[in-house]
Amino acid sequence: MTFSDGEKIIILMLTELHAKLQVEGEMEPEFLRSAIFNDMLWSIKWKYTGIPFSESDDPPVVRDVLDILEMWSSIERSYAKLPPNDREMLQQKLGVHAESPRFQGFDGNNESEHVSTALFLVNELDRFVEFKGRSLNCHYPSLDIHHRMLGVFKPLRKKFALTHISAADMLAVLEEQVHPSNRTA
Amino acid sequence: MISVAGEVGPATDPKRLRGVDSARIARELSEYVRLVLDESSHFPADIANEARDFCDRLGPDIQALAEARIPEVQKALGTRIHQNILAFQSHAKKLADDQQVEPLKTQNRGAK
């Protein structure tokens, strides 16, 4: 979705009128303002799913962030359900990388578009609410790590249908957190 | 309540349901079912029976929605729930109109 500069001004003025007149409608002016000011216009289609907007793809960064959030959501949910012996096996094989695996976010300095997109999805669109309250800024370059993990996770996704990852599959995904050149045989 | 079910309802695009909190939607729908059941004792017999059937029909779908992670499944369940609510509301309204009974009112939450 794109707005011209004029349309942005018109919508912002309408949201001000909406607030001033205390209109109780179905549109949320604060959300629209946030979408415009944060340059997240794609999110309007996500928010108002009942409006028959024209067909269009979301920006590549949104699709990338969604893939990563979906993967970590599955990992965290599945890990919480693993029996103690499976957790122990993961810790023996992966050490610190298997201690309660938790989505740390992206690098706020060099991956800021990913951080802001993830924060918008979680806080403004109420998606992946399990990550609410986290800063999602890990302060280290993370995209290579997430993408290596996704390379293993995506083919597996069909197998477990986003429900529960087995310990063996989780081991394969979490192993990718370690750079290949730093892995022991 | 229609707008809550509509968040995963027939008009939604599954690719934009990724990460949606279907457990929260299911909780809100369960509250609605509980309200209908609570109020059903005040309804005339035919509306009360209809209300109980409606809640029985909705229960398994709401439970499945709470656990659903796949957008296509969420949409299928949401669509069925949405249609059931619409059908019940129109039927209950007709019965209420026929008998001049005040239909059950629920809070309008606005769009999500």
CSV table of C-alpha atoms in Angstrom, one decimal:
chain,number,residue,atom,x,y,z
A,1,MET,CA,0.0,0.0,0.0
A,2,THR,CA,1.3,3.4,-0.9
A,3,PHE,CA,0.0,6.9,-0.1
A,4,SER,CA,1.0,10.1,-2.0
A,5,ASP,CA,2.3,12.9,0.2
A,6,GLY,CA,-1.1,14.7,-0.2
A,7,GLU,CA,-3.0,11.6,0.9
A,8,LYS,CA,-0.8,11.3,4.0
A,9,ILE,CA,-1.6,14.9,4.9
A,10,ILE,CA,-5.3,14.4,4.3
A,11,ILE,CA,-5.4,11.2,6.4
A,12,LEU,CA,-3.4,12.9,9.2
A,13,MET,CA,-5.8,15.8,9.2
A,14,LEU,CA,-8.8,13.4,9.3
A,15,THR,CA,-7.3,11.6,12.2
A,16,GLU,CA,-7.0,14.9,14.1
A,17,LEU,CA,-10.6,15.7,13.3
A,18,HIS,CA,-11.6,12.2,14.4
A,19,ALA,CA,-9.9,12.7,17.7
A,20,LYS,CA,-11.1,16.2,18.2
A,21,LEU,CA,-14.7,15.2,17.5
A,22,GLN,CA,-14.4,12.1,19.7
A,23,VAL,CA,-15.8,10.0,16.9
A,24,GLU,CA,-16.5,6.4,17.9
A,25,GLY,CA,-15.9,4.5,14.7
A,26,GLU,CA,-14.2,1.3,13.6
A,27,MET,CA,-11.0,3.0,12.3
A,28,GLU,CA,-8.3,3.7,14.9
A,29,PRO,CA,-6.8,7.1,14.2
A,30,GLU,CA,-3.8,6.5,16.5
A,31,PHE,CA,-2.9,3.4,14.6
A,32,LEU,CA,-3.1,5.2,11.2
A,33,ARG,CA,-0.9,8.0,12.5
A,34,SER,CA,1.6,5.5,13.8
A,35,ALA,CA,1.6,3.7,10.4
A,36,ILE,CA,2.2,6.9,8.5
A,37,PHE,CA,4.8,8.4,10.9
A,38,ASN,CA,6.7,5.1,11.1
A,39,ASP,CA,6.4,4.4,7.3
A,40,MET,CA,4.7,1.1,7.9
A,41,LEU,CA,1.9,1.6,5.4
A,42,TRP,CA,1.9,-2.1,4.6
A,43,SER,CA,0.5,-2.6,8.1
A,44,ILE,CA,-2.9,-1.0,7.3
A,45,LYS,CA,-3.9,-4.1,5.3
A,46,TRP,CA,-2.9,-6.3,8.3
A,47,LYS,CA,-4.9,-4.2,10.7
A,48,TYR,CA,-8.1,-3.9,8.7
A,49,THR,CA,-8.4,-7.4,7.3
A,50,GLY,CA,-12.1,-7.0,6.5
A,51,ILE,CA,-11.5,-4.2,4.0
A,52,PRO,CA,-11.2,-5.6,0.4
A,53,PHE,CA,-7.9,-3.8,-0.4
A,54,SER,CA,-6.2,-4.5,-3.8
A,55,GLU,CA,-3.8,-7.5,-3.8
A,56,SER,CA,-0.2,-6.6,-3.1
A,57,ASP,CA,2.9,-8.2,-1.5
A,58,ASP,CA,4.3,-7.0,1.8
A,59,PRO,CA,7.8,-5.5,1.6
A,60,PRO,CA,10.7,-8.0,1.7
A,61,VAL,CA,11.8,-6.9,5.1
A,62,VAL,CA,8.3,-7.7,6.5
A,63,ARG,CA,8.3,-11.1,5.0
A,64,ASP,CA,11.8,-11.8,6.4
A,65,VAL,CA,10.8,-10.6,9.9
A,66,LEU,CA,7.7,-12.7,9.8
A,67,ASP,CA,9.7,-15.8,8.9
A,68,ILE,CA,12.1,-15.2,11.8
A,69,LEU,CA,9.4,-14.4,14.4
A,70,GLU,CA,7.4,-17.5,13.3
A,71,MET,CA,10.5,-19.6,13.7
A,72,TRP,CA,11.4,-18.3,17.1
A,73,SER,CA,7.8,-18.5,18.3
A,74,SER,CA,7.8,-22.2,17.3
A,75,ILE,CA,11.2,-22.8,19.0
A,76,GLU,CA,10.2,-21.2,22.3
A,77,ARG,CA,6.8,-22.8,22.4
A,78,SER,CA,8.2,-26.3,21.5
A,79,TYR,CA,11.2,-26.0,24.0
A,80,ALA,CA,8.8,-25.2,26.8
A,81,LYS,CA,7.0,-28.5,26.1
A,82,LEU,CA,10.1,-30.7,25.8
A,83,PRO,CA,10.6,-33.3,28.6
A,84,PRO,CA,13.7,-32.8,30.8
A,85,ASN,CA,15.7,-35.6,29.2
A,86,ASP,CA,15.3,-33.9,25.8
A,87,ARG,CA,16.4,-30.6,27.2
A,88,GLU,CA,19.4,-32.2,28.8
A,89,MET,CA,20.3,-33.8,25.5
A,90,LEU,CA,20.2,-30.4,23.8
A,91,GLN,CA,22.3,-28.8,26.5
A,92,GLN,CA,24.9,-31.5,26.2
A,93,LYS,CA,25.2,-31.1,22.4
A,94,LEU,CA,24.8,-27.3,22.2
A,95,GLY,CA,25.9,-26.0,25.6
A,96,VAL,CA,24.9,-22.4,26.1
A,97,HIS,CA,22.9,-22.2,22.9
A,98,ALA,CA,20.3,-24.6,24.2
A,99,GLU,CA,19.8,-23.0,27.6
A,100,SER,CA,16.2,-21.9,27.3
A,101,PRO,CA,16.5,-20.7,23.7
A,102,ARG,CA,14.9,-17.2,23.5
A,103,PHE,CA,14.4,-14.7,20.7
A,104,GLN,CA,16.8,-11.9,21.3
A,105,GLY,CA,15.8,-9.7,18.4
A,106,PHE,CA,18.0,-7.9,15.9
A,107,ASP,CA,20.9,-5.5,16.0
A,108,GLY,CA,19.5,-2.0,16.7
A,109,ASN,CA,22.5,-0.3,15.0
A,110,ASN,CA,22.8,-2.3,11.8
A,111,GLU,CA,19.5,-4.1,11.5
A,112,SER,CA,17.2,-1.3,12.6
A,113,GLU,CA,14.6,-1.9,9.9
A,114,HIS,CA,14.2,-5.4,11.2
A,115,VAL,CA,13.9,-4.1,14.8
A,116,SER,CA,11.3,-1.5,14.0
A,117,THR,CA,9.3,-3.9,11.8
A,118,ALA,CA,9.3,-6.5,14.5
A,119,LEU,CA,8.3,-4.0,17.2
A,120,PHE,CA,5.5,-2.7,15.0
A,121,LEU,CA,4.2,-6.2,14.3
A,122,VAL,CA,4.3,-7.1,18.0
A,123,ASN,CA,3.2,-3.9,19.6
A,124,GLU,CA,0.9,-2.2,17.1
A,125,LEU,CA,-0.6,-5.2,15.3
A,126,ASP,CA,-0.6,-7.6,18.3
A,127,ARG,CA,1.1,-10.4,16.3
A,128,PHE,CA,3.5,-12.8,18.1
A,129,VAL,CA,2.3,-11.4,21.4
A,130,GLU,CA,4.7,-13.8,23.2
A,131,PHE,CA,7.5,-11.3,22.4
A,132,LYS,CA,5.6,-8.3,23.8
A,133,GLY,CA,7.7,-6.4,26.4
A,134,ARG,CA,11.0,-7.4,24.9
A,135,SER,CA,13.3,-4.7,23.5
A,136,LEU,CA,14.1,-6.9,20.4
A,137,ASN,CA,17.5,-5.2,20.2
A,138,CYS,CA,20.2,-7.8,20.7
A,139,HIS,CA,23.1,-5.4,20.2
A,140,TYR,CA,25.0,-7.8,17.9
A,141,PRO,CA,24.7,-8.7,14.2
A,142,SER,CA,22.0,-11.4,14.1
A,143,LEU,CA,20.6,-11.7,10.6
A,144,ASP,CA,23.2,-14.2,9.4
A,145,ILE,CA,22.3,-16.4,12.4
A,146,HIS,CA,18.6,-16.1,11.9
A,147,HIS,CA,18.9,-16.9,8.2
A,148,ARG,CA,21.2,-19.9,8.8
A,149,MET,CA,18.6,-21.2,11.2
A,150,LEU,CA,15.7,-20.5,8.7
A,151,GLY,CA,17.6,-22.5,6.1
A,152,VAL,CA,17.0,-25.6,8.3
A,153,PHE,CA,13.7,-24.5,9.8
A,154,LYS,CA,11.8,-23.8,6.6
A,155,PRO,CA,11.9,-27.3,5.1
A,156,LEU,CA,10.9,-28.7,8.5
A,157,ARG,CA,8.0,-26.4,8.9
A,158,LYS,CA,5.7,-28.5,6.8
A,159,LYS,CA,6.5,-31.5,8.9
A,160,PHE,CA,5.4,-30.1,12.2
A,161,ALA,CA,2.9,-27.6,10.9
A,162,LEU,CA,4.0,-24.8,13.3
A,163,THR,CA,2.9,-26.9,16.3
A,164,HIS,CA,5.6,-28.8,18.0
A,165,ILE,CA,9.2,-29.3,17.0
A,166,SER,CA,10.9,-32.5,18.1
A,167,ALA,CA,14.1,-32.4,20.1
A,168,ALA,CA,16.1,-33.8,17.1
A,169,ASP,CA,14.7,-31.1,14.7
A,170,MET,CA,15.3,-28.4,17.3
A,171,LEU,CA,18.9,-29.5,17.7
A,172,ALA,CA,19.3,-29.1,13.9
A,173,VAL,CA,17.9,-25.6,14.0
A,174,LEU,CA,19.7,-24.4,17.1
A,175,GLU,CA,23.0,-25.8,15.9
A,176,GLU,CA,22.9,-23.1,13.2
A,177,GLN,CA,23.4,-20.4,15.8
A,178,VAL,CA,27.0,-21.4,15.8
A,179,HIS,CA,28.9,-20.2,12.8
A,180,PRO,CA,30.0,-23.3,10.7
A,181,SER,CA,33.7,-22.3,11.1
A,182,ASN,CA,33.3,-22.5,14.9
A,183,ARG,CA,31.6,-25.9,15.1
A,184,THR,CA,33.3,-28.9,16.5
A,185,ALA,CA,33.0,-32.1,14.5
B,1,MET,CA,-18.6,-10.1,18.8
B,2,ILE,CA,-18.9,-10.5,15.1
B,3,SER,CA,-15.9,-8.2,14.7
B,4,VAL,CA,-13.9,-10.4,17.0
B,5,ALA,CA,-14.7,-13.5,15.0
B,6,GLY,CA,-14.1,-11.4,11.9
B,7,GLU,CA,-10.4,-11.0,12.8
B,8,VAL,CA,-10.0,-14.6,11.5
B,9,GLY,CA,-13.2,-14.6,9.5
B,10,PRO,CA,-14.1,-15.1,5.8
B,11,ALA,CA,-12.8,-11.7,4.6
B,12,THR,CA,-9.3,-12.3,6.0
B,13,ASP,CA,-6.2,-13.1,3.9
B,14,PRO,CA,-4.4,-16.1,5.5
B,15,LYS,CA,-1.0,-14.6,4.6
B,16,ARG,CA,-1.9,-11.7,6.9
B,17,LEU,CA,-2.9,-13.9,9.8
B,18,ARG,CA,0.7,-15.0,10.6
B,19,GLY,CA,1.3,-14.6,14.3
B,20,VAL,CA,-2.2,-13.7,15.1
B,21,ASP,CA,-3.1,-14.4,18.7
B,22,SER,CA,-5.9,-16.9,18.1
B,23,ALA,CA,-5.9,-17.9,21.8
B,24,ARG,CA,-7.0,-14.3,22.7
B,25,ILE,CA,-9.7,-14.4,20.1
B,26,ALA,CA,-10.8,-17.8,21.4
B,27,ARG,CA,-10.9,-16.4,24.9
B,28,GLU,CA,-13.1,-13.5,23.9
B,29,LEU,CA,-15.5,-15.9,21.9
B,30,SER,CA,-15.7,-18.2,25.0
B,31,GLU,CA,-16.8,-15.2,27.1
B,32,TYR,CA,-19.5,-14.6,24.5
B,33,VAL,CA,-20.6,-18.2,24.7
B,34,ARG,CA,-20.6,-18.1,28.5
B,35,LEU,CA,-22.8,-14.9,28.4
B,36,VAL,CA,-25.3,-16.5,26.0
B,37,LEU,CA,-25.5,-19.6,28.2
B,38,ASP,CA,-25.9,-17.5,31.4
B,39,GLU,CA,-28.6,-15.4,29.7
B,40,SER,CA,-30.4,-18.4,28.1
B,41,SER,CA,-32.3,-19.2,31.3
B,42,HIS,CA,-34.1,-15.9,30.9
B,43,PHE,CA,-35.1,-16.7,27.3
B,44,PRO,CA,-38.4,-18.3,26.2
B,45,ALA,CA,-38.0,-22.0,25.7
B,46,ASP,CA,-37.5,-22.1,22.0
B,47,ILE,CA,-34.8,-19.3,22.0
B,48,ALA,CA,-33.1,-21.0,25.0
B,49,ASN,CA,-32.9,-24.3,23.1
B,50,GLU,CA,-31.5,-22.5,20.1
B,51,ALA,CA,-29.0,-20.7,22.3
B,52,ARG,CA,-27.8,-24.0,23.9
B,53,ASP,CA,-27.5,-25.7,20.5
B,54,PHE,CA,-25.5,-22.7,19.2
B,55,CYS,CA,-23.1,-22.9,22.1
B,56,ASP,CA,-22.7,-26.6,21.7
B,57,ARG,CA,-21.9,-26.1,18.0
B,58,LEU,CA,-19.4,-23.3,18.7
B,59,GLY,CA,-17.5,-25.0,21.6
B,60,PRO,CA,-15.3,-27.4,19.7
B,61,ASP,CA,-14.4,-24.8,17.0
B,62,ILE,CA,-13.4,-22.2,19.7
B,63,GLN,CA,-11.3,-24.8,21.4
B,64,ALA,CA,-9.6,-25.7,18.2
B,65,LEU,CA,-9.0,-22.0,17.3
B,66,ALA,CA,-7.2,-21.5,20.6
B,67,GLU,CA,-4.6,-24.1,19.6
B,68,ALA,CA,-4.5,-23.3,15.8
B,69,ARG,CA,-1.2,-22.0,14.5
B,70,ILE,CA,-1.6,-22.4,10.7
B,71,PRO,CA,-3.3,-19.3,9.2
B,72,GLU,CA,-5.4,-21.4,6.8
B,73,VAL,CA,-6.7,-23.4,9.7
B,74,GLN,CA,-7.4,-20.3,11.7
B,75,LYS,CA,-9.3,-18.8,8.8
B,76,ALA,CA,-11.4,-22.0,8.3
B,77,LEU,CA,-12.3,-22.2,12.0
B,78,GLY,CA,-12.9,-18.4,12.2
B,79,THR,CA,-15.1,-18.5,9.1
B,80,ARG,CA,-17.3,-21.3,10.5
B,81,ILE,CA,-17.6,-19.5,13.9
B,82,HIS,CA,-18.4,-16.2,12.2
B,83,GLN,CA,-21.1,-17.9,10.1
B,84,ASN,CA,-22.5,-19.6,13.2
B,85,ILE,CA,-22.7,-16.4,15.1
B,86,LEU,CA,-24.4,-14.6,12.2
B,87,ALA,CA,-26.9,-17.4,11.8
B,88,PHE,CA,-27.7,-17.5,15.5
B,89,GLN,CA,-28.0,-13.7,15.8
B,90,SER,CA,-30.5,-13.5,12.9
B,91,HIS,CA,-32.5,-16.5,14.2
B,92,ALA,CA,-32.5,-15.2,17.8
B,93,LYS,CA,-33.6,-11.8,16.5
B,94,LYS,CA,-36.4,-13.3,14.5
B,95,LEU,CA,-37.6,-15.3,17.5
B,96,ALA,CA,-37.3,-12.3,19.7
B,97,ASP,CA,-39.2,-10.1,17.2
B,98,ASP,CA,-41.9,-12.7,17.0
B,99,GLN,CA,-42.2,-12.8,20.7
B,100,GLN,CA,-41.3,-9.2,21.4
B,101,VAL,CA,-38.4,-10.2,23.6
B,102,GLU,CA,-35.3,-8.0,23.9
B,103,PRO,CA,-32.5,-9.7,22.0
B,104,LEU,CA,-29.2,-10.3,23.7
B,105,LYS,CA,-26.9,-7.3,23.3
B,106,THR,CA,-23.2,-7.6,23.3
B,107,GLN,CA,-20.6,-4.9,23.4
B,108,ASN,CA,-19.3,-3.6,20.1
B,109,ARG,CA,-15.5,-3.8,20.3
B,110,GLY,CA,-14.8,-2.0,17.0
B,111,ALA,CA,-12.4,-3.2,14.3
B,112,LYS,CA,-9.1,-4.9,15.0
